[in-house]
mmCIF file of C-alpha atoms in Angstrom:
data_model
loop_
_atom_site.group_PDB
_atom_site.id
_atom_site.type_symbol
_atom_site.label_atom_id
_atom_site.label_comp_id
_atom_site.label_asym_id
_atom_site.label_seq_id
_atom_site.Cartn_x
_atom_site.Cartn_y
_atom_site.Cartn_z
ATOM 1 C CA UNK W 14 -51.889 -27.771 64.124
ATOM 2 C CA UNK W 15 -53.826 -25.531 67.081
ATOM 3 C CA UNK W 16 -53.100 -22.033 67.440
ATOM 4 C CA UNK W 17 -51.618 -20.728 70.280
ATOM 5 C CA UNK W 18 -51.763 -17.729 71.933
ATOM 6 C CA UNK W 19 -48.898 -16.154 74.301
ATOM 7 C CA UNK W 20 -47.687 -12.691 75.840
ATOM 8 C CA UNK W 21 -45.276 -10.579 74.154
ATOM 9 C CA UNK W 22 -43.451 -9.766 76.727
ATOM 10 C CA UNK W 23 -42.842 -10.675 80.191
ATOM 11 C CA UNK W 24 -40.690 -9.993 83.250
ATOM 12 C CA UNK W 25 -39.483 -11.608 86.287
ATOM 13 C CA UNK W 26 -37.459 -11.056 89.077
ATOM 14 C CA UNK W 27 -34.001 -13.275 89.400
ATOM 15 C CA UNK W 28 -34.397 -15.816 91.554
ATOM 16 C CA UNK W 29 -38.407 -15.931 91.491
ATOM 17 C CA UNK W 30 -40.177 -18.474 89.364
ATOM 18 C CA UNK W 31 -41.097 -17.604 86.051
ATOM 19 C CA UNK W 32 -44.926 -18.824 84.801
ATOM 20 C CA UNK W 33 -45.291 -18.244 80.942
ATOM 21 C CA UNK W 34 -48.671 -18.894 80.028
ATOM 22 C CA UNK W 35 -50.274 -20.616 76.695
ATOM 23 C CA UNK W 36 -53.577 -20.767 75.440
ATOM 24 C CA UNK W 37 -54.386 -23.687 72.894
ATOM 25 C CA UNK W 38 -58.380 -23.585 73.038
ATOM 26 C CA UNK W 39 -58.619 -25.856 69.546
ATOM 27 C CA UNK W 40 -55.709 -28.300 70.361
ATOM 28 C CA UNK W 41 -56.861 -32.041 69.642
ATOM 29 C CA UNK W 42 -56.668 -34.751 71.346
ATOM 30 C CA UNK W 43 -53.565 -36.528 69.799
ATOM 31 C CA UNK W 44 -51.701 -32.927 69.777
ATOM 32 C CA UNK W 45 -48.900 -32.104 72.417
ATOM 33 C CA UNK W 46 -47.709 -28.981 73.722
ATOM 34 C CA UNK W 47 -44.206 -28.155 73.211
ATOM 35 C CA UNK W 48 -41.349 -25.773 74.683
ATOM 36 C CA UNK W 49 -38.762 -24.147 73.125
ATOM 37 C CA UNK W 50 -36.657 -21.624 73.950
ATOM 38 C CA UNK W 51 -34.122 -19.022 71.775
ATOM 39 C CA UNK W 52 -31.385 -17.028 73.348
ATOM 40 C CA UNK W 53 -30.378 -14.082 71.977
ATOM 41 C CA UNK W 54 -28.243 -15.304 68.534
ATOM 42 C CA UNK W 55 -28.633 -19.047 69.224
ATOM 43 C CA UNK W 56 -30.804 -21.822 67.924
ATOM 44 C CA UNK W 57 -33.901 -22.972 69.750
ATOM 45 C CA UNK W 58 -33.433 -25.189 72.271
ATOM 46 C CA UNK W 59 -35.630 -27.856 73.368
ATOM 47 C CA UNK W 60 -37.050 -27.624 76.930
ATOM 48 C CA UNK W 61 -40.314 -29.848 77.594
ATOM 49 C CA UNK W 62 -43.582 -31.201 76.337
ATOM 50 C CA UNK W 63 -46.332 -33.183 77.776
ATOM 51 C CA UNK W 64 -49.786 -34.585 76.156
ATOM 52 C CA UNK W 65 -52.214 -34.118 79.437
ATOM 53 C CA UNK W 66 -50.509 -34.606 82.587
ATOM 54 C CA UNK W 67 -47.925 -32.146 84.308
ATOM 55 C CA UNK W 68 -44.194 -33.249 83.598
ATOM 56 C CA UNK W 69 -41.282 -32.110 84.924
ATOM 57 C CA UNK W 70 -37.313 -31.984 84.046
ATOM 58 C CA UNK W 71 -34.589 -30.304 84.873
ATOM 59 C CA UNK W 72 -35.147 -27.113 82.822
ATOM 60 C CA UNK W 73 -38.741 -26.852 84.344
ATOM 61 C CA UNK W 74 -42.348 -27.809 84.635
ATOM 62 C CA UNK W 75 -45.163 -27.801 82.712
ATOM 63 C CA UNK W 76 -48.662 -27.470 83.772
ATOM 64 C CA UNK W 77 -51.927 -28.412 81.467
ATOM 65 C CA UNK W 78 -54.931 -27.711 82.192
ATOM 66 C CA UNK W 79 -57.677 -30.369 82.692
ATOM 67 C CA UNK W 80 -59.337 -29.518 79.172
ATOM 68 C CA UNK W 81 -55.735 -28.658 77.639
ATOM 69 C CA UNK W 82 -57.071 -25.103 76.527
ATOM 70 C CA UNK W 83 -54.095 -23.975 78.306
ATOM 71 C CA UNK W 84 -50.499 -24.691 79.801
ATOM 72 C CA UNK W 85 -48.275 -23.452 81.887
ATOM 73 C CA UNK W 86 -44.246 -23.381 81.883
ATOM 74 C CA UNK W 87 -42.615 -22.757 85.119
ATOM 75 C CA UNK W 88 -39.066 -22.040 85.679
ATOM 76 C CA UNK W 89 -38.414 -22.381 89.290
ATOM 77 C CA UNK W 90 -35.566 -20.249 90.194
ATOM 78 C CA UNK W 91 -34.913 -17.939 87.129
ATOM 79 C CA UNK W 92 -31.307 -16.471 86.679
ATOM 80 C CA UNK W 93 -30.262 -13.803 84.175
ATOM 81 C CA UNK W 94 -29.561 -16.726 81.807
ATOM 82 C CA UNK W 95 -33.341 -17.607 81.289
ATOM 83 C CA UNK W 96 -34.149 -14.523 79.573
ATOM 84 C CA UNK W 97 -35.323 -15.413 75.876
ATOM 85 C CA UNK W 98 -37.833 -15.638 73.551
ATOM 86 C CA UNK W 99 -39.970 -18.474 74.760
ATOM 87 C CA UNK W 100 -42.485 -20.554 72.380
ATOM 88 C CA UNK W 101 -45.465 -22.686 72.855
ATOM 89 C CA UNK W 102 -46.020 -25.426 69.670
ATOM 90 C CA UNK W 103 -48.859 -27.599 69.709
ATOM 91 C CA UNK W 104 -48.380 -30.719 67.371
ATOM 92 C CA UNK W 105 -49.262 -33.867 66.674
ATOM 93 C CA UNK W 106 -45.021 -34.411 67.204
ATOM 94 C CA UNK W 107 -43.653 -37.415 65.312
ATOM 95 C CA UNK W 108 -42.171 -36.327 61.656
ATOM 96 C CA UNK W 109 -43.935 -32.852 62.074
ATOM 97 C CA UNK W 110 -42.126 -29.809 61.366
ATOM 98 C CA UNK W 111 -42.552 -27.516 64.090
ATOM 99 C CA UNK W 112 -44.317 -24.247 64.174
ATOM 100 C CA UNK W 113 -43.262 -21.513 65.693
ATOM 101 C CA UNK W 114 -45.434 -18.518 66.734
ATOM 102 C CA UNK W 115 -43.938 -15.226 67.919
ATOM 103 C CA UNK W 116 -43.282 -16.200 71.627
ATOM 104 C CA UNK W 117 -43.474 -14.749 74.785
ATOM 105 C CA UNK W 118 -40.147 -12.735 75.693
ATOM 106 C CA UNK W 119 -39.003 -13.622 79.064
ATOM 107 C CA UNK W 120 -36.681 -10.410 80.974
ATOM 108 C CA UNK W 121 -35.362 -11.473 84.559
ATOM 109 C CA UNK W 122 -34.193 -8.291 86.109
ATOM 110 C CA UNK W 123 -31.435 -8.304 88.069
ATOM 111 C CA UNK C 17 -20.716 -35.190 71.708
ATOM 112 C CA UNK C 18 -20.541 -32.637 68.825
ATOM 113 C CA UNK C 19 -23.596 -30.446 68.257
ATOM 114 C CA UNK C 20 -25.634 -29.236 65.348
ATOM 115 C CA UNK C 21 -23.225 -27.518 63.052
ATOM 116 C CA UNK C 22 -23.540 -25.344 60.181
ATOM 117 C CA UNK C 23 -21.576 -23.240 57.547
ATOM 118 C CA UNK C 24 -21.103 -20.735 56.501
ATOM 119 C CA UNK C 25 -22.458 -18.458 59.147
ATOM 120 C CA UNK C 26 -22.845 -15.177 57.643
ATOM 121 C CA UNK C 27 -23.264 -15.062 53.771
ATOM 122 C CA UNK C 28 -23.966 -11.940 51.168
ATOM 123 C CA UNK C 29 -25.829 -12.677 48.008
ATOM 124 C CA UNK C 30 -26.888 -10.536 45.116
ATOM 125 C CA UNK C 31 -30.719 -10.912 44.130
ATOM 126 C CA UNK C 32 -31.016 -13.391 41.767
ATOM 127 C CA UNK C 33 -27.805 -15.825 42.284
ATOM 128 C CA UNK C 34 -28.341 -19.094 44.026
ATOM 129 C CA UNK C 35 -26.390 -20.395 47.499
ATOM 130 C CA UNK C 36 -26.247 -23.053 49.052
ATOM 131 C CA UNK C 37 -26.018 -23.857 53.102
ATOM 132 C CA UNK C 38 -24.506 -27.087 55.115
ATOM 133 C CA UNK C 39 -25.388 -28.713 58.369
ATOM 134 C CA UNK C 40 -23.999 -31.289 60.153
ATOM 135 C CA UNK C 41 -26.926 -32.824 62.374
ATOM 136 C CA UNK C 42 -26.081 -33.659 65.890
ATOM 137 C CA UNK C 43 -23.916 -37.524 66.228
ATOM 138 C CA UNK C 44 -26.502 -40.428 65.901
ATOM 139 C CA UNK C 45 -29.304 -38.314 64.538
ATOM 140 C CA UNK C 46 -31.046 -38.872 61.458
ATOM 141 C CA UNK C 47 -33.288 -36.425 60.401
ATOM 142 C CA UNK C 48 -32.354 -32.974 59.722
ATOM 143 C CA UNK C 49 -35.133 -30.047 59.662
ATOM 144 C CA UNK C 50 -34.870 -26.277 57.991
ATOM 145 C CA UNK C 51 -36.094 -23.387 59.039
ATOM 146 C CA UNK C 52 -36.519 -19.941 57.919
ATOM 147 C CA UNK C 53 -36.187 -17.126 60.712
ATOM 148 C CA UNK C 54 -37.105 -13.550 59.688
ATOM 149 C CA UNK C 55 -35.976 -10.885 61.817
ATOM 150 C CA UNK C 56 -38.744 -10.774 64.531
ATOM 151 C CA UNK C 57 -40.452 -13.467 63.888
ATOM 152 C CA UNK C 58 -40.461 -17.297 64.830
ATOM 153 C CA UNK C 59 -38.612 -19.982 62.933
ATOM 154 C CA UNK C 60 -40.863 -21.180 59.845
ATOM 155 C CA UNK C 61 -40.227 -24.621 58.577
ATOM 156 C CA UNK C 62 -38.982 -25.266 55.098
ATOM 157 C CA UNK C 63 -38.612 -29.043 54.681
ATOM 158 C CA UNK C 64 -37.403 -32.182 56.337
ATOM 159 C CA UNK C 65 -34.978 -34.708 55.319
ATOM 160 C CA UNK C 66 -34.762 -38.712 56.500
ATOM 161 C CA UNK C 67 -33.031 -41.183 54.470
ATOM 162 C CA UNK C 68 -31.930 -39.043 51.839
ATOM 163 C CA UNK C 69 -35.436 -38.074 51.285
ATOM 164 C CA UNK C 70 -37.562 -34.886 51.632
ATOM 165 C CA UNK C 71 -40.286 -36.247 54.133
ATOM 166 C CA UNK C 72 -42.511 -33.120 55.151
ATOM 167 C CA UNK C 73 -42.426 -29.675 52.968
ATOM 168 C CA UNK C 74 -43.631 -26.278 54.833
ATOM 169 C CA UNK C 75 -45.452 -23.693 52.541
ATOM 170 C CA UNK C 76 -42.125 -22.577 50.644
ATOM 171 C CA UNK C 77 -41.750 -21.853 47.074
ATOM 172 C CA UNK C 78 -39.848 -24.696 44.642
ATOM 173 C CA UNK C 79 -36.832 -22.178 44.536
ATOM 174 C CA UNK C 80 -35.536 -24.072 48.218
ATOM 175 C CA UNK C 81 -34.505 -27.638 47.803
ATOM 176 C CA UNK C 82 -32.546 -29.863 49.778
ATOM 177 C CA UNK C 83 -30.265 -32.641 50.213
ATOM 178 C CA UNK C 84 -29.287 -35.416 52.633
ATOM 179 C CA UNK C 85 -26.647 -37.341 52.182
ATOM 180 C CA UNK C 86 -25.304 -41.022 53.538
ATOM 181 C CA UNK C 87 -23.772 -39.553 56.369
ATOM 182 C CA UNK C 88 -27.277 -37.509 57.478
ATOM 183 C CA UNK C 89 -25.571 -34.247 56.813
ATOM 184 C CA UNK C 90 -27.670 -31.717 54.622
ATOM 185 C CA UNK C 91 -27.508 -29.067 52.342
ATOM 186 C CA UNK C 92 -30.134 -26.232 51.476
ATOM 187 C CA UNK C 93 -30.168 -24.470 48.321
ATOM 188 C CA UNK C 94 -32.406 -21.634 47.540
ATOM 189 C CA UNK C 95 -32.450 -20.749 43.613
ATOM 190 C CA UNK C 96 -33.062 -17.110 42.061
ATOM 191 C CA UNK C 97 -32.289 -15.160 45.525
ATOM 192 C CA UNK C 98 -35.029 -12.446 46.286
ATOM 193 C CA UNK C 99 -34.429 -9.532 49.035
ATOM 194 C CA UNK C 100 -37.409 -11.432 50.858
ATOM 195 C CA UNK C 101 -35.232 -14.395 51.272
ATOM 196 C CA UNK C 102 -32.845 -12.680 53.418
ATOM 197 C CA UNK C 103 -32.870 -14.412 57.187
ATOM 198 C CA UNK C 104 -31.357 -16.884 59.611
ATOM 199 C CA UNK C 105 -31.354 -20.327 58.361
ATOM 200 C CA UNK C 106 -31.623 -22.838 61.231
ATOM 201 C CA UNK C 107 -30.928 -26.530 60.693
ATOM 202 C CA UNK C 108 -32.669 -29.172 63.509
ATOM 203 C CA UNK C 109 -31.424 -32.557 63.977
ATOM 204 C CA UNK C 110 -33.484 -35.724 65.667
ATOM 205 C CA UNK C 111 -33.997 -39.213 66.342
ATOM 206 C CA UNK C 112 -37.025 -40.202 63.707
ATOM 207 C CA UNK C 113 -38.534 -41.607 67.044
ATOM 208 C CA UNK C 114 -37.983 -38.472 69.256
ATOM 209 C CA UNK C 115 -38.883 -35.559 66.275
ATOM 210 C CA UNK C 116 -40.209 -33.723 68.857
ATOM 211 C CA UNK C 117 -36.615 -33.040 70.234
ATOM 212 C CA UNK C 118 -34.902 -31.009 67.878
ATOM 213 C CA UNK C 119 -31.682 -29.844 68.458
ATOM 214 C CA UNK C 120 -30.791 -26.484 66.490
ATOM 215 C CA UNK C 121 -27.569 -25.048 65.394
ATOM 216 C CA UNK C 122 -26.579 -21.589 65.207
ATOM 217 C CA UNK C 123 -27.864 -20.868 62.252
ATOM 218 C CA UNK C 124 -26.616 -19.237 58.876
ATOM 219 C CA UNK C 125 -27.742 -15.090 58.427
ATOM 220 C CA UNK C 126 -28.122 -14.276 54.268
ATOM 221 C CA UNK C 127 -28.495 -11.130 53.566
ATOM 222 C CA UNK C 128 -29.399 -10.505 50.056
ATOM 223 C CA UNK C 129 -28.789 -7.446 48.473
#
């Protein structure tokens, strides 16, 4: 699986979208970028992936770049409820077990 | 819909012994994944489990094993407890077709003394 590479830390102000970068500079071809996100004394939770175009849910959107070195999440409208640690897996997906760097950790101030 | 579930979730072993964890995956999954979270760090995965059969192994010692059983539930047992092993234990359930959608539980913290 590709490295990736993320901020420590992070903050942003509630109600202001939140952009948590990602670089993947070796990812492969048939590797996609994952997001997961863990609240303080919960389990991950799932929040988006794509292979090489932008997608978009409900939770947020996430931006590749052209050569997929890098991605961007987005969080639109960030409440006090988005703070976490924040992590960016790059797989091949399928039966893969995931792997989990040290994330970014995202503070929304008040 | 009942989640991810897992018992117990705090446990205190002596080094040495051997324990055993349960997880009940989320309804209509059938693969269960384990991870190892150290205090800091990410989740590391252990092994995963589809049709009662360990399917992908991380870089973890033969001392963890596993278990799935008709029903999809799991069980992970870690032999000959060190201090090292003490962490959060996170089980993930998913569709084989959607793995990339893992739904975690709570987790299980051993400390090991």
């Amino acid at each position: 699986d590709a490295k990736t590479t993320q901020p420590t830390s992070m903050d942003c102000a509630e109600g202001r979208a939140a952009n948590l970068p990602c670089n993947h500079s070796t990812i492969s071809g048939n590797e996609y970028v994952y997001w997961y996100r863990q609240i303080h004394s919960q389990g991950p939770q799932y929040i988006i992936h794509g292979l090489k175009n932008n997608e978009t849910n409900e939770m947020a959107s996430l931006i590749i770049t052209e050569d997929r070195k890098s991605s961007t999440l987005i969080l639109p409208h960030a409440t006090l409820r988005d703070t976490a640690v924040y992590y960016c897996i790059v797989t091949r997906g399928g039966a893969d077990g995931l792997t989990f760097g040290k994330g970014t950790h995202l503070i929304i101030q008040p | 819909d009942a989640g991810v579930t897992q018992s117990p979730t705090h446990l205190i072993k002596t080094r040495g012994q051997q324990v055993t964890l349960r997880c009940s995956p989320k309804s209509g999954h059938d693969t269960v994944s384990w991870y190892q979270q150290a205090l800091g760090q990410g989740p590391q995965f252990i092994f995963q489990y589809y049709e009662e059969e360990e399917r992908q192994r991380g870089n973890f010692p033969d001392r963890f094993s596993g278990h799935q059983f008709p029903n999809y539930s799991s069980e992970l047992n870690v032999n000959a407890l060190l201090l090292g092993d003490s962490a959060l234990y996170l089980c993930a359930s998913s569709l084989r077709s959607q793995a990339y959608e893992q739904y975690f539980g709570p987790g299980t913290r051993l400390t090991v003394t």
